Backbone as CSV, one residue per row, in Angstrom:
resi,resn,N_x,N_y,N_z,CA_x,CA_y,CA_z,C_x,C_y,C_z
1,MET,59.669,-143.506,-45.938,58.545,-142.571,-46.086,58.456,-142.088,-47.505
2,SER,59.607,-141.806,-48.087,59.626,-141.333,-49.477,59.175,-142.414,-50.428
3,ARG,59.465,-143.674,-50.064,59.029,-144.795,-50.906,57.509,-144.919,-50.890
4,ILE,56.932,-144.746,-49.762,55.467,-144.866,-49.654,54.805,-143.755,-50.442
5,LEU,55.339,-142.575,-50.369,54.784,-141.446,-51.118,54.891,-141.684,-52.605
6,PHE,56.045,-142.239,-52.985,56.245,-142.547,-54.403,55.238,-143.592,-54.872
7,LEU,54.961,-144.617,-54.047,54.011,-145.681,-54.411,52.608,-145.109,-54.591
8,HIS,52.238,-144.190,-53.720,50.907,-143.577,-53.839,50.785,-142.773,-55.116
9,ILE,51.871,-142.085,-55.484,51.832,-141.290,-56.710,51.669,-142.188,-57.921
10,VAL,52.377,-143.341,-57.911,52.279,-144.284,-59.049,50.873,-144.850,-59.139
11,LEU,50.293,-145.257,-58.003,48.933,-145.836,-58.022,47.897,-144.807,-58.481
12,LEU,48.103,-143.545,-58.060,47.191,-142.486,-58.488,47.257,-142.267,-59.981
13,PHE,48.421,-142.348,-60.512,48.610,-142.162,-61.959,47.923,-143.268,-62.743
14,PHE,48.116,-144.534,-62.289,47.490,-145.665,-62.997,45.946,-145.624,-62.856
15,GLY,45.446,-145.147,-61.756,43.989,-145.044,-61.570,43.369,-144.044,-62.522
16,ILE,44.035,-142.881,-62.670,43.511,-141.868,-63.611,43.565,-142.386,-65.021
17,SER,44.598,-143.099,-65.377,44.746,-143.644,-66.736,43.662,-144.664,-67.031
18,LEU,43.393,-145.568,-66.090,42.347,-146.586,-66.289,40.979,-145.947,-66.409
19,HIS,40.723,-144.894,-65.668,39.439,-144.210,-65.732,39.228,-143.551,-67.084
20,ALA,40.290,-142.969,-67.594,40.192,-142.346,-68.930,39.901,-143.365,-69.994
21,ASN,40.568,-144.508,-69.906,40.307,-145.589,-70.889,38.879,-146.089,-70.784
22,ALA,38.339,-146.193,-69.585,36.954,-146.664,-69.393,35.977,-145.710,-70.003
23,VAL,36.225,-144.399,-69.843,35.328,-143.404,-70.420,35.354,-143.481,-71.915
24,THR,36.517,-143.680,-72.489,36.639,-143.771,-73.949,35.880,-144.964,-74.479
25,ILE,35.921,-146.077,-73.807,35.229,-147.302,-74.251,33.723,-147.136,-74.115
26,ASP,33.260,-146.513,-73.050,31.820,-146.379,-72.810,31.162,-145.447,-73.814
27,THR,31.847,-144.399,-74.264,31.254,-143.459,-75.203,31.129,-144.031,-76.592
28,THR,31.961,-144.952,-76.919,31.879,-145.555,-78.258,30.972,-146.768,-78.272
29,ALA,30.725,-147.395,-77.148,29.931,-148.632,-77.096,28.503,-148.440,-77.551
30,PRO,27.790,-147.390,-77.129,26.397,-147.237,-77.576,26.291,-147.052,-79.071
31,LEU,27.202,-146.318,-79.660,27.167,-146.142,-81.118,27.312,-147.468,-81.826
32,GLN,28.196,-148.306,-81.307,28.384,-149.612,-81.934,27.139,-150.476,-81.760
33,THR,26.539,-150.347,-80.579,25.350,-151.159,-80.308,24.198,-150.743,-81.209
34,MET,23.965,-149.434,-81.408,22.890,-148.939,-82.261,23.104,-149.371,-83.697
35,GLN,24.376,-149.359,-84.116,24.644,-149.779,-85.492,24.378,-151.268,-85.670
36,ASP,24.692,-152.057,-84.677,24.504,-153.507,-84.792,23.022,-153.895,-84.672
37,SER,22.127,-153.051,-84.046,20.748,-153.435,-83.799,19.791,-153.073,-84.942
38,VAL,20.233,-152.369,-85.951,19.367,-152.009,-87.074,19.031,-153.261,-87.870
39,TYR,17.654,-153.515,-88.069,17.237,-154.720,-88.784,16.312,-154.339,-89.934
40,VAL,16.611,-154.818,-91.093,15.813,-154.544,-92.295,15.007,-155.793,-92.624
41,ASP,13.625,-155.669,-92.576,12.739,-156.812,-92.851,12.497,-156.913,-94.352
42,THR,12.983,-157.969,-94.941,12.828,-158.184,-96.392,11.835,-159.294,-96.702
43,ALA,11.079,-159.773,-95.692,10.108,-160.859,-95.929,8.943,-160.345,-96.768
44,PRO,8.327,-161.190,-97.631,7.200,-160.754,-98.486,5.978,-160.400,-97.627
45,ILE,5.238,-159.404,-98.055,4.046,-158.948,-97.329,2.844,-159.821,-97.716
46,ASP,2.140,-160.334,-96.692,0.953,-161.164,-96.920,-0.264,-160.250,-96.921
47,LYS,-0.832,-159.989,-98.084,-1.979,-159.104,-98.211,-3.262,-159.851,-97.832
48,ARG,-4.070,-159.251,-96.975,-5.324,-159.853,-96.555,-6.473,-159.183,-97.306
49,GLU,-7.408,-160.004,-97.764,-8.554,-159.496,-98.509,-9.848,-159.866,-97.779
50,PHE,-10.845,-158.978,-97.813,-12.138,-159.184,-97.155,-13.238,-159.119,-98.210
51,ASP,-13.953,-160.219,-98.343,-15.023,-160.291,-99.345,-16.387,-160.113,-98.681
52,ASN,-17.347,-159.609,-99.458,-18.755,-159.503,-99.038,-18.932,-158.716,-97.736
53,LEU,-18.115,-157.690,-97.556,-18.264,-156.874,-96.354,-19.610,-156.163,-96.333
54,LYS,-20.090,-155.738,-97.501,-21.347,-155.021,-97.577,-22.516,-155.904,-97.171
55,GLU,-22.450,-157.195,-97.570,-23.537,-158.109,-97.231,-23.493,-158.495,-95.757
56,ILE,-22.268,-158.610,-95.216,-22.132,-159.035,-93.829,-22.622,-157.957,-92.870
57,TYR,-22.344,-156.715,-93.198,-22.661,-155.607,-92.298,-23.829,-154.767,-92.804
58,GLU,-24.858,-155.424,-93.293,-26.002,-154.683,-93.821,-27.222,-154.731,-92.904
59,GLY,-27.116,-155.364,-91.740,-28.246,-155.450,-90.814,-28.549,-154.118,-90.154
60,ASN,-29.685,-154.083,-89.443,-30.101,-152.841,-88.779,-29.099,-152.381,-87.737
61,GLU,-28.404,-153.357,-87.097,-27.477,-152.969,-86.042,-26.246,-152.240,-86.573
62,PHE,-26.008,-152.296,-87.892,-24.861,-151.615,-88.487,-25.256,-150.338,-89.212
63,ILE,-26.524,-149.945,-89.084,-26.975,-148.710,-89.729,-26.818,-147.567,-88.735
64,TYR,-25.923,-146.644,-89.035,-25.652,-145.527,-88.138,-26.296,-144.232,-88.618
65,GLU,-26.565,-144.131,-89.885,-27.230,-142.967,-90.433,-28.356,-143.429,-91.341
66,ARG,-29.524,-142.849,-91.184,-30.684,-143.222,-91.975,-31.136,-142.021,-92.791
67,THR,-31.276,-142.255,-94.072,-31.763,-141.190,-94.954,-33.037,-141.675,-95.614
68,VAL,-34.096,-140.897,-95.513,-35.392,-141.297,-96.063,-35.933,-140.279,-97.043
69,ASP,-35.129,-139.263,-97.324,-35.616,-138.213,-98.209,-35.938,-138.742,-99.595
70,ASN,-35.091,-139.655,-100.087,-35.281,-140.192,-101.430,-35.918,-141.574,-101.422
71,SER,-36.454,-141.996,-100.276,-37.049,-143.329,-100.171,-38.510,-143.287,-100.585
72,GLY,-39.085,-144.493,-100.737,-40.484,-144.606,-101.110,-41.398,-144.283,-99.938
73,ILE,-42.691,-144.246,-100.241,-43.678,-143.906,-99.212,-43.667,-144.928,-98.082
74,TRP,-43.578,-146.214,-98.438,-43.600,-147.264,-97.420,-42.380,-147.175,-96.509
75,THR,-41.215,-146.880,-97.092,-40.002,-146.753,-96.292,-40.092,-145.568,-95.348
76,ARG,-40.634,-144.457,-95.847,-40.788,-143.280,-94.990,-41.798,-143.542,-93.879
77,PHE,-42.847,-144.291,-94.215,-43.838,-144.627,-93.188,-43.212,-145.498,-92.098
78,LYS,-42.416,-146.501,-92.498,-41.768,-147.368,-91.516,-40.791,-146.578,-90.658
79,GLN,-40.072,-145.629,-91.260,-39.158,-144.802,-90.488,-39.902,-143.934,-89.488
80,TRP,-41.047,-143.374,-89.941,-41.865,-142.573,-89.035,-42.377,-143.424,-87.884
81,LEU,-42.829,-144.637,-88.211,-43.337,-145.541,-87.181,-42.224,-145.930,-86.219
82,SER,-41.028,-146.172,-86.775,-39.884,-146.526,-85.932,-39.525,-145.386,-84.988
83,ASP,-39.538,-144.169,-85.492,-39.250,-143.008,-84.638,-40.325,-142.843,-83.565
84,PHE,-41.577,-143.140,-83.946,-42.680,-143.030,-82.988,-42.487,-143.996,-81.824
85,PHE,-42.172,-145.270,-82.137,-41.961,-146.255,-81.076,-40.696,-145.948,-80.280
86,LYS,-39.708,-145.377,-80.948,-38.469,-145.020,-80.254,-38.741,-143.984,-79.179
87,ASN,-39.548,-142.984,-79.517,-39.886,-141.949,-78.538,-40.870,-142.457,-77.500
88,LEU,-41.793,-143.333,-77.946,-42.821,-143.836,-77.030,-42.223,-144.696,-75.931
89,PHE,-41.308,-145.613,-76.309,-40.713,-146.547,-75.354,-39.333,-146.100,-74.870
90,ASP,-38.929,-144.874,-75.255,-37.645,-144.326,-74.821,-36.495,-145.264,-75.185
91,ILE,-36.423,-145.641,-76.456,-35.380,-146.539,-76.961,-34.191,-145.707,-77.422
92,ASN,-32.990,-146.121,-77.036,-31.784,-145.351,-77.361,-31.172,-145.720,-78.703
93,SER,-31.559,-146.865,-79.260,-30.943,-147.360,-80.490,-31.949,-147.347,-81.637
94,ASP,-31.515,-146.819,-82.785,-32.358,-146.861,-83.977,-32.584,-148.292,-84.437
95,ALA,-31.550,-149.125,-84.281,-31.668,-150.524,-84.711,-32.732,-151.261,-83.905
96,LYS,-32.758,-151.061,-82.585,-33.764,-151.711,-81.746,-35.159,-151.208,-82.077
97,ALA,-35.272,-149.920,-82.323,-36.576,-149.361,-82.687,-37.061,-149.946,-84.010
98,ALA,-36.140,-150.123,-84.972,-36.508,-150.719,-86.256,-36.950,-152.165,-86.085
99,ASP,-36.261,-152.916,-85.197,-36.644,-154.314,-84.954,-38.030,-154.398,-84.320
100,ILE,-38.307,-153.526,-83.360,-39.629,-153.520,-82.725,-40.706,-153.176,-83.742
101,THR,-40.410,-152.227,-84.629,-41.369,-151.859,-85.674,-41.664,-153.043,-86.592
102,ASP,-40.623,-153.788,-86.975,-40.826,-154.953,-87.839,-41.694,-156.005,-87.156
103,ILE,-41.472,-156.230,-85.861,-42.263,-157.225,-85.125,-43.730,-156.806,-85.058
104,ILE,-43.968,-155.529,-84.752,-45.343,-155.036,-84.647,-46.052,-155.121,-85.992
105,LEU,-45.338,-154.797,-87.073,-45.941,-154.879,-88.405,-46.283,-156.321,-88.766
106,LYS,-45.424,-157.273,-88.402,-45.700,-158.678,-88.692,-46.947,-159.147,-87.935
107,VAL,-47.053,-158.739,-86.673,-48.254,-159.100,-85.893,-49.493,-158.483,-86.525
108,PHE,-49.362,-157.245,-86.997,-50.484,-156.567,-87.649,-50.907,-157.307,-88.914
109,TYR,-49.925,-157.773,-89.707,-50.244,-158.521,-90.930,-51.011,-159.796,-90.597
110,VAL,-50.581,-160.496,-89.557,-51.242,-161.756,-89.172,-52.685,-161.495,-88.737
111,VAL,-52.891,-160.437,-87.951,-54.245,-160.102,-87.489,-55.147,-159.760,-88.672
112,ILE,-54.631,-158.967,-89.616,-55.415,-158.617,-90.803,-55.769,-159.860,-91.605
113,PHE,-54.804,-160.767,-91.756,-55.056,-162.002,-92.513,-56.135,-162.837,-91.848
114,LEU,-56.075,-162.974,-90.525,-57.079,-163.759,-89.812,-58.456,-163.120,-89.909
115,LEU,-58.503,-161.794,-89.848,-59.793,-161.106,-89.974,-60.394,-161.320,-91.360
116,VAL,-59.549,-161.258,-92.393,-60.043,-161.472,-93.755,-60.601,-162.886,-93.903
117,VAL,-59.858,-163.869,-93.380,-60.327,-165.259,-93.446,-61.641,-165.416,-92.679
118,PHE,-61.730,-164.769,-91.515,-62.950,-164.864,-90.709,-64.158,-164.321,-91.459
119,PHE,-64.015,-163.139,-92.062,-65.150,-162.534,-92.759,-65.523,-163.328,-94.022
120,ILE,-64.523,-163.912,-94.694,-64.828,-164.729,-95.869,-65.633,-165.960,-95.470
121,VAL,-65.173,-166.633,-94.422,-65.893,-167.827,-93.942,-67.290,-167.454,-93.466
122,LYS,-67.396,-166.336,-92.758,-68.697,-165.893,-92.261,-69.652,-165.594,-93.409
123,ALA,-69.118,-164.948,-94.463,-69.963,-164.632,-95.618,-70.436,-165.894,-96.312
124,ILE,-69.535,-166.893,-96.420,-69.911,-168.155,-97.074,-70.983,-168.875,-96.263
125,ILE,-70.792,-168.881,-94.946,-71.756,-169.565,-94.083,-73.120,-168.882,-94.141
126,ASN,-73.093,-167.551,-94.088,-74.357,-166.812,-94.064,-75.093,-166.854,-95.389
127,LYS,-74.366,-167.179,-96.452,-74.998,-167.105,-97.760,-76.034,-168.181,-97.962
128,GLU,-76.106,-169.209,-97.496,-77.114,-170.236,-97.642,-76.598,-171.535,-97.042
129,GLY,-75.466,-171.495,-96.361,-74.932,-172.753,-95.869,-74.773,-172.821,-94.388
130,SER,-75.438,-171.968,-93.652,-75.272,-171.971,-92.201,-75.831,-173.230,-91.565
131,TRP,-76.646,-173.960,-92.291,-77.196,-175.202,-91.735,-76.091,-176.216,-91.443
132,ILE,-74.974,-176.108,-92.146,-73.886,-177.066,-91.946,-73.278,-176.894,-90.568
133,PHE,-73.130,-175.614,-90.151,-72.500,-175.346,-88.875,-73.502,-174.946,-87.802
134,GLY,-74.765,-175.011,-88.107,-75.783,-174.565,-87.161,-76.044,-175.586,-86.080
135,LYS,-77.139,-175.381,-85.374,-77.477,-176.275,-84.280,-77.877,-177.649,-84.808
136,SER,-77.755,-178.649,-83.941,-78.055,-180.012,-84.367,-79.516,-180.165,-84.762
137,SER,-80.392,-179.403,-84.128,-81.811,-179.518,-84.455,-82.098,-179.022,-85.859
138,ASP,-81.217,-178.159,-86.397,-81.430,-177.664,-87.754,-81.146,-178.734,-88.795
139,LYS,-80.439,-179.775,-88.405,-80.047,-180.781,-89.380,-80.884,-182.062,-89.278
140,THR,-81.904,-182.034,-88.441,-82.665,-183.259,-88.224,-83.745,-183.464,-89.260
141,ILE,-84.055,-182.433,-90.059,-85.163,-182.593,-90.996,-84.619,-182.820,-92.409
142,ILE,-84.373,-181.764,-93.160,-83.888,-181.893,-94.529,-82.832,-180.819,-94.772
143,PRO,-81.712,-181.154,-95.364,-80.717,-180.128,-95.696,-81.351,-179.010,-96.514
144,VAL,-81.096,-177.771,-96.098,-81.732,-176.632,-96.740,-81.307,-176.491,-98.192
145,THR,-80.064,-176.831,-98.485,-79.594,-176.693,-99.867,-80.366,-177.600,-100.813
146,ASP,-80.743,-178.785,-100.336,-81.536,-179.678,-101.180,-82.902,-179.075,-101.475
147,ILE,-83.474,-178.406,-100.489,-84.775,-177.774,-100.687,-84.665,-176.626,-101.675
148,GLU,-83.613,-175.832,-101.570,-83.444,-174.687,-102.474,-83.342,-175.119,-103.924
149,ASN,-82.707,-176.248,-104.142,-82.556,-176.731,-105.518,-83.825,-177.405,-106.041
150,ASN,-84.737,-177.719,-105.137,-85.998,-178.354,-105.547,-87.172,-177.611,-104.918
151,ILE,-87.146,-176.313,-105.042,-88.116,-175.472,-104.342,-89.552,-175.717,-104.804
152,TYR,-89.739,-176.036,-106.081,-91.094,-176.199,-106.617,-91.697,-177.552,-106.256
153,GLU,-90.858,-178.524,-105.904,-91.361,-179.846,-105.525,-91.468,-180.026,-104.020
154,THR,-91.143,-179.025,-103.256,-91.105,-179.152,-101.787,-92.451,-178.786,-101.161
155,ASP,-92.875,-179.604,-100.196,-94.101,-179.342,-99.444,-93.716,-178.562,-98.183
156,PHE,-93.698,-177.259,-98.270,-93.246,-176.427,-97.159,-94.204,-176.481,-95.972
157,LYS,-95.472,-176.670,-96.239,-96.434,-176.718,-95.136,-96.109,-177.863,-94.189
158,SER,-95.790,-179.028,-94.747,-95.453,-180.189,-93.914,-94.141,-179.968,-93.158
159,LEU,-93.169,-179.347,-93.830,-91.882,-179.088,-93.187,-92.029,-178.113,-92.021
160,ILE,-92.880,-177.109,-92.195,-93.090,-176.134,-91.126,-93.765,-176.782,-89.926
161,ILE,-94.728,-177.668,-90.194,-95.405,-178.368,-89.096,-94.413,-179.197,-88.287
162,GLU,-93.501,-179.897,-88.974,-92.502,-180.724,-88.289,-91.546,-179.852,-87.469
163,ALA,-91.146,-178.716,-88.025,-90.233,-177.825,-87.304,-90.897,-177.241,-86.058
164,GLU,-92.177,-176.911,-86.176,-92.896,-176.352,-85.028,-93.056,-177.401,-83.923
165,LYS,-93.250,-178.672,-84.294,-93.356,-179.730,-83.291,-92.070,-179.848,-82.474
166,GLU,-90.949,-179.599,-83.087,-89.660,-179.687,-82.389,-89.252,-178.356,-81.773
167,ASP,-90.165,-177.364,-81.832,-89.876,-176.017,-81.326,-88.653,-175.393,-81.990
168,ASN,-88.419,-175.784,-83.226,-87.298,-175.232,-83.994,-87.832,-174.049,-84.809
169,TYR,-88.023,-172.940,-84.127,-88.664,-171.791,-84.758,-87.783,-171.140,-85.828
170,ARG,-86.502,-171.169,-85.637,-85.603,-170.592,-86.647,-85.753,-171.325,-87.982
171,LEU,-85.762,-172.644,-87.929,-85.885,-173.414,-89.159,-87.261,-173.221,-89.792
172,ALA,-88.291,-173.073,-88.956,-89.639,-172.841,-89.485,-89.699,-171.520,-90.259
173,ILE,-89.035,-170.492,-89.726,-88.986,-169.210,-90.438,-88.212,-169.346,-91.744
174,ARG,-87.185,-170.175,-91.721,-86.425,-170.432,-92.956,-87.339,-171.040,-94.020
175,TYR,-88.146,-171.989,-93.620,-89.073,-172.613,-94.563,-90.131,-171.624,-95.046
176,TYR,-90.604,-170.780,-94.168,-91.571,-169.753,-94.570,-90.978,-168.831,-95.649
177,HIS,-89.738,-168.486,-95.469,-89.090,-167.588,-96.434,-88.962,-168.264,-97.810
178,LEU,-88.533,-169.518,-97.805,-88.411,-170.234,-99.078,-89.789,-170.450,-99.715
179,TRP,-90.767,-170.706,-98.906,-92.139,-170.868,-99.403,-92.613,-169.565,-100.059
180,LEU,-92.240,-168.446,-99.443,-92.597,-167.144,-99.996,-91.908,-166.914,-101.349
181,LEU,-90.635,-167.273,-101.443,-89.933,-167.121,-102.728,-90.567,-167.997,-103.804
182,LYS,-90.956,-169.194,-103.422,-91.621,-170.088,-104.369,-92.920,-169.460,-104.869
183,SER,-93.699,-168.908,-103.953,-94.986,-168.305,-104.328,-94.778,-167.064,-105.206
184,LEU,-93.799,-166.245,-104.893,-93.509,-165.065,-105.712,-93.067,-165.462,-107.113
185,SER,-92.299,-166.541,-107.192,-91.847,-167.002,-108.504,-93.009,-167.573,-109.316
186,GLU,-93.884,-168.357,-108.660,-95.042,-168.913,-109.361,-96.001,-167.812,-109.822
187,ALA,-96.033,-166.700,-109.087,-96.877,-165.570,-109.485,-96.177,-164.688,-110.520
188,GLU,-94.973,-165.099,-110.920,-94.178,-164.385,-111.916,-93.837,-162.950,-111.467
189,ILE,-93.681,-162.797,-110.181,-93.268,-161.499,-109.626,-91.745,-161.414,-109.563
190,ILE,-91.114,-162.558,-109.311,-89.651,-162.635,-109.327,-89.241,-163.820,-110.192
191,ASP,-87.980,-163.845,-110.545,-87.416,-164.976,-111.272,-86.475,-165.692,-110.312
192,TYR,-86.926,-166.814,-109.751,-86.169,-167.483,-108.694,-84.864,-168.056,-109.216
193,ASP,-83.808,-167.865,-108.434,-82.491,-168.438,-108.739,-81.766,-168.640,-107.416
194,VAL,-81.175,-169.814,-107.242,-80.490,-170.133,-105.981,-79.397,-169.120,-105.667
195,GLU,-78.742,-168.594,-106.683,-77.623,-167.682,-106.482,-78.051,-166.257,-106.152
196,LYS,-79.315,-165.947,-106.283,-79.761,-164.579,-106.037,-79.923,-164.304,-104.545
197,THR,-79.868,-163.020,-104.194,-80.055,-162.583,-102.811,-81.413,-161.907,-102.662
198,ASN,-81.779,-161.613,-101.429,-83.031,-160.902,-101.187,-83.026,-159.514,-101.820
199,SER,-81.860,-158.912,-101.874,-81.754,-157.597,-102.527,-82.059,-157.704,-104.014
200,ASP,-81.603,-158.788,-104.624,-81.906,-159.001,-106.054,-83.409,-159.145,-106.274
201,TYR,-84.043,-159.917,-105.412,-85.491,-160.112,-105.548,-86.241,-158.802,-105.289
202,TYR,-85.786,-158.041,-104.332,-86.444,-156.767,-104.016,-86.441,-155.848,-105.227
203,LEU,-85.343,-155.811,-105.957,-85.257,-154.952,-107.143,-86.155,-155.446,-108.276
204,GLU,-86.459,-156.752,-108.289,-87.302,-157.301,-109.345,-88.796,-157.021,-109.110
205,ILE,-89.157,-156.808,-107.855,-90.580,-156.572,-107.536,-90.971,-155.156,-107.963
206,GLU,-92.051,-155.059,-108.719,-92.493,-153.756,-109.238,-93.572,-153.112,-108.373
207,ASN,-94.472,-153.915,-107.829,-95.557,-153.368,-107.022,-95.014,-152.813,-105.701
208,LYS,-95.432,-151.591,-105.359,-94.919,-150.919,-104.168,-95.304,-151.649,-102.897
209,ASP,-96.570,-152.062,-102.763,-97.030,-152.754,-101.561,-96.300,-154.082,-101.387
210,THR,-96.160,-154.783,-102.503,-95.451,-156.065,-102.449,-93.996,-155.861,-102.034
211,LYS,-93.391,-154.779,-102.532,-92.013,-154.456,-102.151,-91.903,-154.261,-100.640
212,GLU,-92.838,-153.510,-100.068,-92.788,-153.218,-98.645,-92.967,-154.483,-97.812
213,GLU,-93.898,-155.339,-98.194,-94.108,-156.583,-97.458,-92.894,-157.495,-97.560
214,PHE,-92.324,-157.558,-98.756,-91.137,-158.406,-98.941,-89.962,-157.855,-98.136
215,SER,-89.830,-156.542,-98.081,-88.745,-155.933,-97.311,-88.870,-156.277,-95.831
216,TYR,-90.104,-156.243,-95.311,-90.306,-156.529,-93.892,-90.051,-158.005,-93.571
217,THR,-90.603,-158.898,-94.388,-90.392,-160.331,-94.136,-88.917,-160.716,-94.319
218,SER,-88.229,-160.066,-95.244,-86.790,-160.326,-95.431,-86.004,-159.885,-94.210
219,TYR,-86.430,-158.762,-93.618,-85.791,-158.289,-92.393,-85.962,-159.314,-91.268
220,LEU,-87.187,-159.833,-91.116,-87.427,-160.838,-90.081,-86.586,-162.092,-90.318
221,TYR,-86.549,-162.502,-91.574,-85.791,-163.706,-91.925,-84.298,-163.522,-91.631
222,ASN,-83.734,-162.410,-92.063,-82.306,-162.164,-91.839,-81.991,-162.083,-90.348
223,TYR,-82.866,-161.441,-89.597,-82.637,-161.278,-88.162,-82.702,-162.621,-87.439
224,ILE,-83.670,-163.444,-87.784,-83.876,-164.706,-87.070,-82.933,-165.801,-87.554
225,TRP,-82.804,-165.939,-88.867,-82.029,-167.060,-89.408,-80.525,-166.784,-89.388
226,TYR,-80.103,-165.697,-90.025,-78.679,-165.403,-90.094,-78.134,-164.893,-88.766
227,GLY,-78.982,-164.203,-88.004,-78.530,-163.728,-86.707,-78.389,-164.838,-85.689
228,GLU,-79.002,-165.986,-85.938,-78.948,-167.146,-85.064,-79.403,-166.815,-83.641
229,PHE,-80.444,-165.985,-83.553,-81.011,-165.667,-82.247,-82.082,-166.693,-81.881
230,ASP,-82.074,-167.100,-80.640,-83.127,-167.983,-80.149,-84.388,-167.150,-79.891
231,ILE,-85.475,-167.546,-80.515,-86.733,-166.811,-80.339,-87.725,-167.703,-79.610
232,ASP,-88.571,-167.059,-78.833,-89.584,-167.826,-78.108,-90.845,-167.963,-78.970
233,ASN,-91.844,-168.598,-78.417,-93.072,-168.865,-79.170,-93.802,-167.578,-79.556
234,ALA,-93.820,-166.595,-78.654,-94.519,-165.340,-78.954,-93.853,-164.600,-80.121
235,GLN,-92.538,-164.572,-80.129,-91.816,-163.910,-81.222,-92.020,-164.662,-82.542
236,PHE,-92.030,-165.988,-82.439,-92.253,-166.782,-83.640,-93.642,-166.527,-84.222
237,GLU,-94.644,-166.485,-83.367,-96.019,-166.274,-83.840,-96.159,-164.916,-84.536
238,LYS,-95.444,-163.916,-84.035,-95.505,-162.595,-84.662,-94.875,-162.626,-86.057
239,ALA,-93.710,-163.276,-86.170,-93.061,-163.389,-87.479,-93.882,-164.272,-88.418
240,LYS,-94.431,-165.355,-87.876,-95.254,-166.265,-88.681,-96.460,-165.533,-89.265
241,LYS,-97.075,-164.663,-88.474,-98.237,-163.912,-88.943,-97.881,-163.041,-90.138
242,ALA,-96.722,-162.409,-90.108,-96.304,-161.556,-91.224,-96.119,-162.376,-92.498
243,PHE,-95.529,-163.560,-92.378,-95.306,-164.414,-93.559,-96.632,-164.950,-94.108
244,THR,-97.512,-165.449,-93.228,-98.774,-166.037,-93.700,-99.672,-164.981,-94.362
245,GLN,-99.685,-163.766,-93.816,-100.487,-162.706,-94.439,-99.939,-162.364,-95.823
246,PHE,-98.633,-162.314,-95.948,-98.045,-162.025,-97.249,-98.360,-163.148,-98.245
247,LEU,-98.269,-164.395,-97.781,-98.554,-165.522,-98.667,-100.023,-165.495,-99.143
248,ARG,-100.941,-165.124,-98.265,-102.363,-165.091,-98.664,-102.617,-164.088,-99.765
249,THR,-101.921,-162.950,-99.727,-102.101,-161.940,-100.785,-101.610,-162.480,-102.118
250,LEU,-100.668,-163.388,-102.121,-100.155,-163.960,-103.370,-101.043,-165.078,-103.890
251,TRP,-101.821,-165.719,-103.005,-102.646,-166.834,-103.432,-104.016,-166.386,-103.949
252,LYS,-104.310,-165.119,-103.784,-105.628,-164.629,-104.250,-105.714,-164.682,-105.760
């Protein structure tokens, strides 16, 4: 019994000793581990460079603040227009509003350009060349430009008769007008020139009565010829009467 007790005492002693040694080893191990894990990076640093950042990020989508106080009138107008469309269409982004404004302005430029071209072409046609684009019946007799350049050698009476046979009343009125200009020029009331307009001739006429008659016949001519309205026989006869009466006063 005493031997067994002695054995237990010895085993207890060795157990306490081993535990103390284990504690001593464990407390020093983390310090050693921390010292061994420290790493100093001595590799060269690779510097990265970014070129043209300003050019890359200069679009509308990268504009976060807009200042127009020191901008020109056109820039302020575009900003105002952009703000207007932004509020009108409830757009949350300034960049999108600016893009919509640019699109609308481009469409506006195209419309203005087409309108300018249209009015230029219309003015050229109305000036003395509408016969080129007019009705086919207007081109069956004699090109009007040829008559204008040879107004003194033209037999307008015969041309009017031919136009009336074809019921081409617009062309007949055109011939009456040119015949009237020829007669006014021969009477030395106006100085005929192909490039002149009816307004130019009106200013050259000195007699008041002659001015009034010329103004009325010019109105009929502009309405019928340049307006390209189809007139019936009754309307033609009324206009024809005004021209023939005016011509008779010049032949006296």
